[in-house]
Short mmCIF file of C-alpha atoms and ligand atoms in Angstrom, two decimals:
data_model
loop_
_atom_site.label_atom_id
_atom_site.label_comp_id
_atom_site.label_asym_id
_atom_site.label_seq_id
_atom_site.Cartn_x
_atom_site.Cartn_y
_atom_site.Cartn_z
CA MET A 1 -0.06 0.09 0.06
CA GLU A 2 1.34 3.42 -0.93
CA GLY A 3 1.30 6.82 0.70
CA PHE A 4 1.88 5.63 4.30
CA GLU A 5 5.32 5.85 5.82
CA MET A 6 4.97 3.60 8.80
CA ILE A 7 5.09 -0.17 8.87
CA TYR A 8 1.49 -1.04 10.13
CA LEU A 9 1.23 -4.27 12.19
CA ASP A 10 -2.11 -3.55 13.75
CA ASN A 11 -4.52 -4.73 11.11
CA ALA A 12 -6.76 -6.53 13.51
CA SER A 13 -7.62 -3.14 14.99
CA THR A 14 -8.50 -1.60 11.54
CA THR A 15 -7.14 -1.79 8.04
CA LYS A 16 -6.15 0.93 5.50
CA MET A 17 -9.02 1.47 3.12
CA PHE A 18 -8.52 0.37 -0.59
CA ASP A 19 -7.98 3.55 -2.88
CA GLU A 20 -10.73 2.15 -5.14
CA CYS A 21 -13.29 2.81 -2.40
CA VAL A 22 -12.78 6.57 -2.66
CA ASP A 23 -14.28 6.89 -6.19
CA ILE A 24 -17.15 4.86 -5.03
CA HIS A 25 -17.77 7.15 -2.08
CA LYS A 26 -17.87 10.16 -4.40
CA GLU A 27 -20.14 8.55 -6.82
CA PHE A 28 -22.75 7.42 -4.24
CA SER A 29 -22.37 10.66 -2.22
CA CYS A 30 -22.25 13.41 -4.80
CA ASN A 31 -23.78 11.88 -7.90
CA ARG A 32 -26.07 8.92 -7.10
CA PHE A 33 -26.86 10.17 -3.61
CA PHE A 34 -30.57 9.23 -3.64
CA ASN A 35 -32.50 7.78 -0.79
CA PRO A 36 -33.05 4.13 -1.48
CA SER A 37 -36.61 4.29 -0.04
CA ALA A 38 -37.87 7.26 -2.15
CA LEU A 39 -39.95 6.69 -5.10
CA SER A 40 -38.09 8.29 -7.96
CA GLY A 41 -36.45 6.14 -10.70
CA SER A 42 -33.04 7.34 -9.41
CA SER A 43 -33.96 6.00 -5.81
CA LEU A 44 -35.19 2.76 -7.25
CA GLU A 45 -31.96 2.26 -9.07
CA VAL A 46 -30.08 2.83 -5.81
CA SER A 47 -32.34 0.46 -4.02
CA LYS A 48 -31.72 -2.28 -6.74
CA LEU A 49 -28.02 -1.87 -6.29
CA ILE A 50 -28.40 -2.53 -2.44
CA ALA A 51 -30.34 -5.76 -3.36
CA ASP A 52 -27.60 -6.72 -5.64
CA ALA A 53 -25.04 -6.08 -2.95
CA GLU A 54 -26.91 -8.24 -0.46
CA LYS A 55 -27.03 -11.04 -2.96
CA TYR A 56 -23.32 -10.61 -3.61
CA PHE A 57 -22.46 -10.84 0.15
CA LEU A 58 -24.60 -14.00 0.50
CA HIS A 59 -22.62 -15.52 -2.25
CA ARG A 60 -19.23 -14.52 -0.70
CA LEU A 61 -20.40 -15.84 2.69
CA GLY A 62 -21.22 -19.09 0.99
CA ALA A 63 -24.87 -18.91 2.23
CA ARG A 64 -27.55 -20.67 0.27
CA VAL A 65 -30.39 -18.98 1.97
CA GLY A 66 -30.96 -15.90 4.18
CA ASN A 67 -30.54 -12.20 4.18
CA VAL A 68 -27.71 -9.65 5.00
CA LEU A 69 -28.75 -6.54 7.09
CA PHE A 70 -26.21 -3.62 6.64
CA THR A 71 -25.42 -1.99 9.95
CA GLY A 72 -23.11 0.83 11.13
CA CYS A 73 -20.51 -1.45 12.77
CA ALA A 74 -20.03 -4.92 13.94
CA THR A 75 -20.84 -3.85 17.54
CA GLU A 76 -24.36 -2.96 16.35
CA SER A 77 -24.51 -6.45 14.41
CA ASN A 78 -23.53 -8.38 17.47
CA ASN A 79 -26.03 -6.30 19.62
CA LEU A 80 -28.75 -7.07 17.18
CA ALA A 81 -28.00 -10.65 16.86
CA ILE A 82 -27.98 -11.18 20.56
CA LYS A 83 -30.64 -8.80 21.93
CA GLY A 84 -32.85 -9.51 18.93
CA SER A 85 -32.76 -13.26 19.72
CA VAL A 86 -33.73 -12.86 23.33
CA ARG A 87 -37.25 -14.22 24.19
CA SER A 88 -39.35 -14.36 27.38
CA GLY A 89 -39.64 -17.63 28.89
CA ASP A 90 -37.31 -20.37 30.34
CA TRP A 91 -34.50 -19.97 27.83
CA GLU A 92 -30.77 -20.08 28.32
CA TYR A 93 -28.00 -18.16 26.53
CA VAL A 94 -24.50 -19.48 25.91
CA PHE A 95 -21.30 -17.50 25.18
CA SER A 96 -17.62 -18.27 25.03
CA ALA A 97 -15.61 -16.52 27.73
CA GLY A 98 -13.32 -15.20 24.95
CA GLU A 99 -15.73 -13.05 23.17
CA HIS A 100 -15.09 -9.42 22.03
CA PRO A 101 -16.52 -6.71 24.41
CA SER A 102 -19.37 -6.09 21.83
CA VAL A 103 -20.57 -9.63 22.62
CA TYR A 104 -19.14 -10.17 26.15
CA ASN A 105 -20.66 -7.10 27.64
CA VAL A 106 -24.06 -7.74 26.09
CA ALA A 107 -23.98 -11.27 27.70
CA LYS A 108 -22.93 -9.75 31.11
CA LYS A 109 -26.01 -7.39 30.78
CA LEU A 110 -28.31 -10.24 30.08
CA GLU A 111 -26.92 -11.95 33.17
CA LEU A 112 -27.53 -8.77 35.19
CA ASP A 113 -31.00 -8.64 33.83
CA GLY A 114 -31.80 -12.09 35.22
CA TYR A 115 -31.48 -14.40 32.22
CA VAL A 116 -29.71 -17.67 32.46
CA VAL A 117 -26.21 -17.13 30.87
CA HIS A 118 -23.43 -19.61 30.61
CA PHE A 119 -19.91 -18.56 29.86
CA VAL A 120 -17.97 -21.43 28.32
CA PRO A 121 -14.17 -21.46 29.12
CA LEU A 122 -11.37 -21.47 26.60
CA GLN A 123 -8.62 -24.07 26.02
CA LYS A 124 -5.01 -23.25 26.29
CA ASN A 125 -4.86 -22.95 22.61
CA GLY A 126 -7.38 -20.11 22.69
CA GLN A 127 -10.25 -22.14 21.16
CA ILE A 128 -13.56 -22.72 23.03
CA ASP A 129 -13.52 -25.75 25.15
CA VAL A 130 -15.98 -27.87 23.22
CA LYS A 131 -16.37 -30.51 26.04
CA ALA A 132 -17.47 -27.76 28.28
CA LEU A 133 -19.83 -26.36 25.69
CA GLU A 134 -21.41 -29.87 25.20
CA LYS A 135 -22.24 -29.93 28.89
CA VAL A 136 -24.14 -26.68 28.94
CA LEU A 137 -26.27 -27.22 25.72
CA ASN A 138 -29.73 -28.49 26.25
CA GLU A 139 -33.33 -28.16 24.88
CA LYS A 140 -33.79 -24.72 26.72
CA THR A 141 -30.83 -23.17 24.84
CA ARG A 142 -32.02 -20.26 22.82
CA LEU A 143 -28.74 -18.73 21.71
CA ILE A 144 -25.06 -19.85 21.31
CA SER A 145 -22.67 -17.02 20.42
CA VAL A 146 -19.07 -18.06 19.65
CA MET A 147 -16.57 -15.98 17.54
CA HIS A 148 -15.04 -17.22 14.43
CA VAL A 149 -11.50 -15.97 15.01
CA ASN A 150 -10.27 -14.45 18.32
CA ASN A 151 -9.13 -10.86 17.86
CA GLU A 152 -6.44 -11.07 20.57
CA THR A 153 -4.85 -14.50 19.90
CA GLY A 154 -6.07 -15.46 16.29
CA ALA A 155 -7.28 -18.73 17.60
CA ILE A 156 -9.95 -20.25 15.04
CA ASN A 157 -13.02 -21.84 16.51
CA ASP A 158 -14.20 -25.07 14.78
CA LEU A 159 -17.57 -23.84 13.49
CA LYS A 160 -18.45 -27.32 12.14
CA LYS A 161 -17.99 -28.96 15.44
CA ILE A 162 -19.89 -26.38 17.29
CA SER A 163 -22.67 -26.66 14.65
CA ASP A 164 -22.83 -30.49 15.10
CA LEU A 165 -23.22 -29.93 18.90
CA LYS A 166 -26.11 -27.52 18.35
CA MET A 167 -27.80 -29.92 15.91
CA LYS A 168 -27.34 -32.66 18.55
CA TYR A 169 -28.42 -30.99 21.66
CA CYS A 170 -30.57 -27.92 20.69
CA PRO A 171 -31.44 -27.81 17.00
CA ARG A 172 -33.97 -24.96 17.68
CA ALA A 173 -31.29 -22.78 19.15
CA LEU A 174 -29.74 -19.89 17.14
CA LEU A 175 -26.00 -20.01 16.42
CA HIS A 176 -24.46 -16.62 16.27
CA VAL A 177 -20.82 -16.16 15.03
CA ASP A 178 -18.96 -12.89 15.48
CA GLY A 179 -16.96 -13.33 12.18
CA VAL A 180 -15.18 -9.94 12.32
CA GLN A 181 -11.73 -11.39 12.25
CA GLY A 182 -12.73 -14.33 9.96
CA PHE A 183 -14.67 -12.88 7.01
CA MET A 184 -12.44 -12.16 4.02
CA LYS A 185 -9.54 -13.63 5.97
CA ILE A 186 -10.26 -17.28 6.65
CA PRO A 187 -11.77 -19.24 3.72
CA PHE A 188 -14.96 -20.90 4.83
CA VAL A 189 -18.43 -21.65 3.46
CA LEU A 190 -21.38 -20.69 5.75
CA SER A 191 -23.80 -23.29 4.30
CA ASP A 192 -21.36 -26.07 5.54
CA THR A 193 -22.35 -25.15 9.00
CA ALA A 194 -25.43 -24.58 11.02
CA VAL A 195 -24.73 -20.88 11.69
CA ASP A 196 -27.84 -18.63 11.78
CA LEU A 197 -26.30 -15.26 12.40
CA TYR A 198 -22.87 -13.99 11.29
CA SER A 199 -21.51 -10.49 11.98
CA PHE A 200 -18.71 -8.86 9.94
CA SER A 201 -17.19 -5.36 9.73
CA GLY A 202 -15.98 -3.45 6.65
CA HIS A 203 -13.02 -1.64 8.25
CA LYS A 204 -11.39 -5.01 9.03
CA PHE A 205 -11.05 -5.76 5.35
CA HIS A 206 -9.98 -2.51 3.75
CA ALA A 207 -13.60 -0.97 3.40
CA PRO A 208 -14.34 2.22 5.33
CA LYS A 209 -15.31 2.61 8.97
CA GLY A 210 -19.09 2.95 9.65
CA ILE A 211 -20.37 0.02 7.54
CA ALA A 212 -20.77 -3.63 8.60
CA GLY A 213 -23.21 -6.49 8.17
CA LEU A 214 -25.25 -9.29 9.83
CA TYR A 215 -26.13 -12.40 8.02
CA VAL A 216 -29.58 -13.63 9.12
CA LYS A 217 -30.64 -17.09 8.00
CA ASN A 218 -34.24 -16.76 9.06
CA LYS A 219 -35.62 -13.28 9.30
CA ASN A 220 -38.51 -14.44 11.75
CA SER A 221 -35.97 -15.50 14.30
CA LEU A 222 -34.85 -11.94 14.97
CA LYS A 223 -36.52 -8.85 16.53
CA GLU A 224 -35.46 -5.25 15.76
CA LEU A 225 -33.55 -3.15 18.22
CA PHE A 226 -34.86 0.28 17.03
CA ASN A 227 -38.30 1.27 15.94
CA GLY A 228 -38.38 3.35 12.78
CA GLY A 229 -39.14 3.17 9.15
CA GLY A 230 -38.32 -0.53 8.96
CA GLN A 231 -36.09 -0.03 5.91
CA GLN A 232 -34.34 -3.53 5.99
CA TYR A 233 -36.91 -6.24 6.51
CA LEU A 234 -38.35 -4.39 9.44
CA LEU A 235 -35.21 -5.54 11.37
CA ARG A 236 -32.84 -2.59 10.98
CA SER A 237 -34.55 0.91 10.44
CA GLY A 238 -32.68 3.96 9.19
CA THR A 239 -31.73 5.19 5.69
CA GLU A 240 -29.09 2.77 4.51
CA ASN A 241 -25.43 3.99 4.07
CA VAL A 242 -25.53 3.46 0.38
CA SER A 243 -21.92 4.64 -0.26
CA GLY A 244 -20.71 2.38 2.55
CA ILE A 245 -22.52 -0.60 1.36
CA MET A 246 -21.13 -0.05 -2.16
CA GLN A 247 -17.54 0.55 -0.95
CA MET A 248 -17.72 -2.61 1.19
CA LYS A 249 -18.93 -4.53 -1.80
CA LYS A 250 -15.95 -3.15 -3.77
CA ALA A 251 -13.46 -4.25 -0.98
CA VAL A 252 -14.91 -7.69 -1.15
CA GLU A 253 -14.66 -7.81 -4.88
CA LEU A 254 -11.05 -6.90 -4.57
CA ILE A 255 -10.20 -9.62 -2.12
CA ASN A 256 -9.39 -13.26 -2.87
CA GLU A 257 -9.41 -14.68 0.61
CA LYS A 258 -7.86 -17.97 -0.31
CA GLU A 259 -4.87 -16.36 -2.09
CA ASN A 260 -4.66 -13.75 0.66
CA PHE A 261 -4.65 -16.61 3.31
CA GLU A 262 -1.67 -18.14 1.69
CA LYS A 263 0.15 -14.86 1.23
CA VAL A 264 -0.38 -13.87 4.91
CA LYS A 265 0.79 -17.36 6.00
CA LYS A 266 4.01 -16.95 4.10
CA LEU A 267 4.45 -13.25 5.48
CA LYS A 268 4.02 -14.52 9.08
CA GLU A 269 6.62 -17.31 8.48
CA ASN A 270 8.99 -14.86 7.11
CA PHE A 271 8.37 -12.53 10.10
CA ASN A 272 8.82 -15.35 12.56
CA ASP A 273 11.92 -16.81 10.83
CA ALA A 274 13.57 -13.47 10.80
CA LEU A 275 12.70 -12.93 14.57
CA ILE A 276 14.13 -16.37 15.33
CA SER A 277 17.33 -15.62 13.36
CA MET A 278 17.80 -12.71 15.69
CA GLY A 279 17.39 -14.83 18.75
CA ALA A 280 13.58 -15.11 19.40
CA VAL A 281 12.04 -18.39 20.48
CA LYS A 282 8.76 -19.79 19.26
CA LEU A 283 6.45 -21.46 21.65
CA THR A 284 5.58 -25.02 20.70
CA GLU A 285 1.92 -26.13 20.77
CA ASN A 286 2.28 -27.81 24.24
CA GLU A 287 4.62 -25.15 25.70
CA LEU A 288 3.70 -23.72 29.12
CA LEU A 289 2.34 -20.16 28.65
CA THR A 290 3.75 -18.45 31.65
CA LEU A 291 6.77 -16.40 31.24
CA HIS A 292 7.98 -17.59 34.60
CA ASP A 293 7.82 -21.30 33.62
CA PHE A 294 9.17 -20.66 30.15
CA VAL A 295 12.13 -18.73 31.39
CA GLY A 296 12.85 -21.35 33.99
CA ASN A 297 12.59 -24.11 31.31
CA HIS A 298 14.89 -22.35 28.99
CA GLU A 299 17.87 -21.62 31.26
CA ASN A 300 16.88 -18.05 32.06
CA PHE A 301 16.03 -17.09 28.58
CA SER A 302 15.72 -13.35 28.20
CA GLY A 303 14.44 -12.35 24.82
CA ILE A 304 11.42 -12.32 22.45
CA ILE A 305 8.92 -15.13 22.74
CA ILE A 306 6.55 -15.85 19.61
CA ASN A 307 3.18 -17.18 20.63
CA ASP A 308 1.17 -17.58 17.52
CA PHE A 309 -1.58 -19.89 18.84
CA HIS A 310 -1.57 -21.92 15.67
CA GLY A 311 -4.61 -20.18 14.37
CA SER A 312 -5.19 -17.35 11.95
CA PRO A 313 -2.05 -16.30 10.08
CA TYR A 314 -3.26 -12.65 10.51
CA ILE A 315 -2.63 -12.42 14.20
CA GLU A 316 0.11 -13.35 16.79
CA ASN A 317 1.39 -12.23 20.14
CA LEU A 318 4.96 -11.38 20.90
CA ILE A 319 6.18 -11.47 24.56
CA PHE A 320 9.19 -9.19 25.39
CA SER A 321 10.57 -10.60 28.55
CA GLY A 322 11.61 -8.03 31.04
CA VAL A 323 9.97 -5.12 29.17
CA LYS A 324 6.29 -3.85 29.32
CA GLY A 325 4.41 -4.29 26.10
CA GLU A 326 3.19 -0.74 26.43
CA THR A 327 6.83 0.42 26.51
CA MET A 328 7.62 -1.56 23.39
CA LEU A 329 4.58 -0.21 21.61
CA HIS A 330 5.54 3.46 22.18
CA ALA A 331 9.18 2.85 21.24
CA LEU A 332 8.15 1.04 18.07
CA ASP A 333 5.73 3.80 17.24
CA SER A 334 8.60 6.44 17.44
CA ALA A 335 10.77 4.16 15.29
CA GLY A 336 8.11 3.71 12.64
CA VAL A 337 6.22 0.44 13.49
CA ILE A 338 2.73 0.35 14.62
CA VAL A 339 1.60 -2.71 16.79
CA GLY A 340 -1.26 -3.30 19.04
CA LEU A 341 -1.92 -4.10 22.79
CA GLY A 342 -4.79 -6.71 22.41
CA SER A 343 -8.13 -5.35 21.39
CA ALA A 344 -8.04 -1.69 20.46
CA CYS A 345 -11.38 -1.26 22.20
CA SER A 346 -10.04 -2.61 25.49
CA SER A 347 -6.35 -1.60 25.29
CA LYS A 348 -6.86 1.40 27.42
CA LYS A 349 -8.09 -0.91 30.27
CA ALA A 350 -5.80 -2.78 32.65
CA GLY A 351 -5.42 -6.57 32.15
CA ASN A 352 -6.50 -8.66 29.34
CA ARG A 353 -9.65 -10.93 29.95
CA VAL A 354 -8.93 -13.20 27.09
CA LEU A 355 -5.25 -13.83 27.70
CA GLU A 356 -6.02 -14.42 31.47
CA GLN A 357 -8.72 -16.80 30.53
CA ILE A 358 -6.49 -19.12 28.55
CA GLY A 359 -4.11 -19.24 31.59
CA ILE A 360 -1.44 -16.70 30.66
CA ASP A 361 -0.07 -15.11 33.79
CA LYS A 362 -0.28 -11.26 34.41
CA GLU A 363 3.52 -10.79 34.01
CA THR A 364 3.51 -12.35 30.66
CA ILE A 365 0.37 -10.27 29.56
CA ILE A 366 2.02 -7.16 30.66
CA SER A 367 5.01 -8.04 28.36
CA SER A 368 2.70 -8.90 25.38
CA VAL A 369 2.16 -7.12 22.09
CA ARG A 370 -0.23 -8.14 19.33
CA VAL A 371 1.00 -7.98 15.79
CA SER A 372 -1.42 -8.43 12.95
CA PHE A 373 -0.75 -8.54 9.30
CA ASN A 374 -2.54 -7.73 6.02
CA ALA A 375 -2.15 -9.46 2.64
CA TYR A 376 -0.78 -6.41 0.82
CA MET A 377 2.50 -6.07 2.95
CA THR A 378 5.83 -6.65 1.16
CA THR A 379 8.57 -8.86 2.42
CA GLU A 380 10.75 -5.92 2.64
CA GLU A 381 8.31 -4.25 5.06
CA ILE A 382 8.33 -7.40 7.17
CA GLN A 383 12.06 -7.66 7.16
CA ASN A 384 12.37 -3.99 8.21
CA ALA A 385 9.70 -4.36 10.95
CA VAL A 386 11.73 -7.23 12.49
CA LYS A 387 14.97 -5.27 12.39
CA ILE A 388 13.31 -2.43 14.15
CA ILE A 389 11.58 -4.64 16.63
CA ALA A 390 14.91 -6.36 17.56
CA GLU A 391 16.77 -3.01 17.70
CA CYS A 392 14.11 -1.37 19.99
CA TYR A 393 13.99 -4.25 22.26
CA ALA A 394 17.77 -4.50 22.63
CA ASP A 395 17.97 -0.73 23.20
CA ILE A 396 15.27 -0.67 25.96
CA LYS A 397 16.83 -3.58 27.62
CA ARG A 398 20.28 -1.85 27.69
CA ARG A 399 18.68 1.18 29.21
CA VAL A 400 16.74 -0.71 31.76
CA GLN A 401 19.70 -2.85 32.97
N1 LIG B 501 -15.82 -8.37 17.15
C1 LIG B 501 -14.42 -8.56 16.91
C2 LIG B 501 -13.83 -9.94 16.97
C3 LIG B 501 -13.62 -7.49 16.69
O1 LIG B 501 -12.26 -7.66 16.58
C4 LIG B 501 -14.13 -6.19 16.70
C5 LIG B 501 -13.30 -4.98 16.48
O2 LIG B 501 -12.21 -4.90 17.09
C6 LIG B 501 -15.58 -5.99 16.82
C7 LIG B 501 -16.26 -7.07 17.00
C8 LIG B 501 -16.23 -4.75 16.73
O3 LIG B 501 -16.24 -4.21 15.37
P1 LIG B 501 -16.61 -2.64 15.05
O4 LIG B 501 -15.43 -1.80 15.28
O5 LIG B 501 -17.10 -2.71 13.68
O6 LIG B 501 -17.71 -2.33 16.00
#
């Protein structure tokens, strides 16, 4: 990507918009700016384009039936999916303990309001513990909400396995998936699963901020959150963000998620190999995850530890032993590399619920940084980023000791 000087390794937080979206924005804001619900021929044309976009999204999701609602952000999609599924009566609601705040905090609120809510723990590899999930599912389960890819660790949940459990124990339940870190990144086909609701967000795949979607298999399973003109199937009122929808469609047209997956896998391998050649160590699948144990087991190792959780190639964690992640983040920022500290939404808060949940100790979490890639980075950028990371770390350690 041109026109940006920094090396950007915080793509799980947001991505740089494709240049191609700018022309589309202008076209649908200054030229074909019509309200899709009005009755002029121009409005009807725009309305038809939204219907075409919806079909295109269904196709790219791999859905055979259902609809897509266009929303303002995935936080809205997740709220609509969960609150819109709630029914009075003797129902139970099931969430993974590793969900993004836009799901987790809704679940907490349901619990506070007196609903029966189960939080299913995560395994050490960051995936939901399916054995524990199996134990809580029953004929009273109304909703299961499990994310596709974890935004902090990159762990990928097995949606087929979760679907099988739903069909076995509670076929009437709705299965909602927060697909924000999965859509356009991890190749998958929705119709291979029993997913009923799937959220995604444009700004995570090079479309603008302020446009997102919610796949809904059966419109009758959901209730609207806001009363209004009922523009989208009486489930999401408000004039559609036409320009946003068309820009998000353009971004999807430009992405080949299978090719990108392979590209990013290679970029990450490159990144890790370069870090290892500079003395970093990569955790193996069965490795203890606490820094204390790790250092003890590796003869007082003092360096960079790579923890990639064997999930999405787009995300991994680096542990800088002896140095705070936040200190590294600011040093790297000054040196031209942007990284993240877990979820951007929660990074201003102390601690990290998801990393704690999978058994990583506080000391390790404090020393962690999240790096996340995109498919349009060059190998040169990756190599330069590694050099800068190694130099910054060595520099800080020299000053601290
Ligand atoms: N879900 C996940 C997994 C995310 O990573 C994010 C954003 O960080 C969201 C939901 C919220 O997305 P949005 O910014 O579109 O509200």
